[in-house]
Amino acid sequence: FFGQTVATRLERGDLLKVNHLLWDGKKKMFYGSKGVRWIKGLSTVVGDTMEATAHLEHVELEGNVRARTVFQRGNEGDEP
């Protein structure tokens, strides 16, 4: 596959964006390169490359991996 490819995990709502995605049918693995972004709720992890199993149970980002998380404040009466 070429161009930007998006795979989503519906049961969790995660979104995986990959700029260049290849499928290895023998190993049943996805390989991504040229930029990968994994969005999990309010957290985003970015890396250069990716390896993932066929059903995205295991996703590994590599090369200049960075993460950003947004924390939300609870209600006024909530414990810290």
PDB file of C-alpha atoms in Angstrom:
ATOM      1  CA  PHE A   1       0.000   0.000   0.000  1.00  0.00           C
ATOM      2  CA  PHE A   2       1.218   3.528  -0.688  1.00  0.00           C
ATOM      3  CA  GLY A   3       0.090   6.905   0.558  1.00  0.00           C
ATOM      4  CA  GLN A   4      -1.447   7.493   3.958  1.00  0.00           C
ATOM      5  CA  THR A   5      -3.228   4.441   5.291  1.00  0.00           C
ATOM      6  CA  VAL A   6      -5.459   4.448   8.349  1.00  0.00           C
ATOM      7  CA  ALA A   7      -6.341   1.336  10.368  1.00  0.00           C
ATOM      8  CA  THR A   8      -8.704   1.637  13.303  1.00  0.00           C
ATOM      9  CA  ARG A   9      -9.353  -0.688  16.219  1.00  0.00           C
ATOM     10  CA  LEU A  10     -13.098  -0.422  16.623  1.00  0.00           C
ATOM     11  CA  GLU A  11     -13.345  -2.219  19.961  1.00  0.00           C
ATOM     12  CA  ARG A  12     -11.032   0.335  21.622  1.00  0.00           C
ATOM     13  CA  GLY A  13     -11.442   3.332  19.360  1.00  0.00           C
ATOM     14  CA  ASP A  14      -7.683   3.644  18.771  1.00  0.00           C
ATOM     15  CA  LEU A  15      -6.605   5.217  15.492  1.00  0.00           C
ATOM     16  CA  LEU A  16      -3.391   4.223  13.727  1.00  0.00           C
ATOM     17  CA  LYS A  17      -2.101   6.440  10.889  1.00  0.00           C
ATOM     18  CA  VAL A  18       0.782   5.189   8.749  1.00  0.00           C
ATOM     19  CA  ASN A  19       2.359   7.033   5.801  1.00  0.00           C
ATOM     20  CA  HIS A  20       3.741   3.923   4.065  1.00  0.00           C
ATOM     21  CA  LEU A  21       2.283   0.532   4.977  1.00  0.00           C
ATOM     22  CA  LEU A  22       3.417  -2.899   3.772  1.00  0.00           C
ATOM     23  CA  TRP A  23       1.819  -6.297   4.457  1.00  0.00           C
ATOM     24  CA  ASP A  24       3.890  -9.492   4.739  1.00  0.00           C
ATOM     25  CA  GLY A  25       1.413 -12.300   4.056  1.00  0.00           C
ATOM     26  CA  LYS A  26       3.842 -15.060   5.061  1.00  0.00           C
ATOM     27  CA  LYS A  27       4.592 -13.557   8.484  1.00  0.00           C
ATOM     28  CA  LYS A  28       1.100 -12.017   8.780  1.00  0.00           C
ATOM     29  CA  MET A  29       2.648  -8.713   9.875  1.00  0.00           C
ATOM     30  CA  PHE A  30       2.217  -5.049   8.945  1.00  0.00           C
ATOM     31  CA  TYR A  31       5.302  -2.859   8.539  1.00  0.00           C
ATOM     32  CA  GLY A  32       4.983   0.912   8.522  1.00  0.00           C
ATOM     33  CA  SER A  33       7.531   3.575   7.699  1.00  0.00           C
ATOM     34  CA  LYS A  34       7.894   7.266   6.854  1.00  0.00           C
ATOM     35  CA  GLY A  35       5.963   8.314   9.940  1.00  0.00           C
ATOM     36  CA  VAL A  36       3.488   6.574  12.221  1.00  0.00           C
ATOM     37  CA  ARG A  37       0.913   8.145  14.572  1.00  0.00           C
ATOM     38  CA  TRP A  38      -1.051   6.085  17.127  1.00  0.00           C
ATOM     39  CA  ILE A  39      -3.924   7.935  18.811  1.00  0.00           C
ATOM     40  CA  LYS A  40      -5.347   6.329  21.965  1.00  0.00           C
ATOM     41  CA  GLY A  41      -7.999   8.533  23.545  1.00  0.00           C
ATOM     42  CA  LEU A  42      -6.207  11.666  24.773  1.00  0.00           C
ATOM     43  CA  SER A  43      -2.733  10.187  24.153  1.00  0.00           C
ATOM     44  CA  THR A  44      -0.745  10.281  20.924  1.00  0.00           C
ATOM     45  CA  VAL A  45       2.431   8.289  20.218  1.00  0.00           C
ATOM     46  CA  VAL A  46       4.511   9.154  17.149  1.00  0.00           C
ATOM     47  CA  GLY A  47       7.407   7.178  15.670  1.00  0.00           C
ATOM     48  CA  ASP A  48       9.376   6.645  12.471  1.00  0.00           C
ATOM     49  CA  THR A  49       8.538   2.976  11.878  1.00  0.00           C
ATOM     50  CA  MET A  50       6.082   0.341  13.085  1.00  0.00           C
ATOM     51  CA  GLU A  51       5.590  -3.417  13.265  1.00  0.00           C
ATOM     52  CA  ALA A  52       2.141  -4.837  14.021  1.00  0.00           C
ATOM     53  CA  THR A  53       0.384  -8.191  14.053  1.00  0.00           C
ATOM     54  CA  ALA A  54      -2.424  -8.854  11.573  1.00  0.00           C
ATOM     55  CA  HIS A  55      -5.256  -7.902  13.941  1.00  0.00           C
ATOM     56  CA  LEU A  56      -3.244  -5.121  15.624  1.00  0.00           C
ATOM     57  CA  GLU A  57      -3.087  -6.942  18.976  1.00  0.00           C
ATOM     58  CA  HIS A  58       0.602  -6.004  19.200  1.00  0.00           C
ATOM     59  CA  VAL A  59       1.840  -2.697  17.775  1.00  0.00           C
ATOM     60  CA  GLU A  60       5.455  -1.582  18.222  1.00  0.00           C
ATOM     61  CA  LEU A  61       6.704   1.876  17.203  1.00  0.00           C
ATOM     62  CA  GLU A  62      10.421   2.503  16.749  1.00  0.00           C
ATOM     63  CA  GLY A  63      12.806   5.304  15.830  1.00  0.00           C
ATOM     64  CA  ASN A  64      12.461   8.756  17.437  1.00  0.00           C
ATOM     65  CA  VAL A  65       9.358   7.730  19.411  1.00  0.00           C
ATOM     66  CA  ARG A  66       7.551  10.593  21.172  1.00  0.00           C
ATOM     67  CA  ALA A  67       4.399  10.625  23.275  1.00  0.00           C
ATOM     68  CA  ARG A  68       1.917  13.315  24.292  1.00  0.00           C
ATOM     69  CA  THR A  69      -0.840  12.886  26.846  1.00  0.00           C
ATOM     70  CA  VAL A  70      -3.549  15.344  27.876  1.00  0.00           C
ATOM     71  CA  PHE A  71      -4.805  15.032  31.439  1.00  0.00           C
ATOM     72  CA  GLN A  72      -8.286  16.246  32.276  1.00  0.00           C
ATOM     73  CA  ARG A  73      -9.242  17.605  35.658  1.00  0.00           C
ATOM     74  CA  GLY A  74     -11.997  15.818  37.527  1.00  0.00           C
ATOM     75  CA  ASN A  75     -15.027  17.404  39.137  1.00  0.00           C
ATOM     76  CA  GLU A  76     -14.415  19.809  42.024  1.00  0.00           C
ATOM     77  CA  GLY A  77     -15.391  17.204  44.652  1.00  0.00           C
ATOM     78  CA  ASP A  78     -13.148  14.433  43.261  1.00  0.00           C
ATOM     79  CA  GLU A  79     -10.139  13.207  45.185  1.00  0.00           C
ATOM     80  CA  PRO A  80      -6.742  13.912  43.535  1.00  0.00           C
TER      81      PRO A  80
END
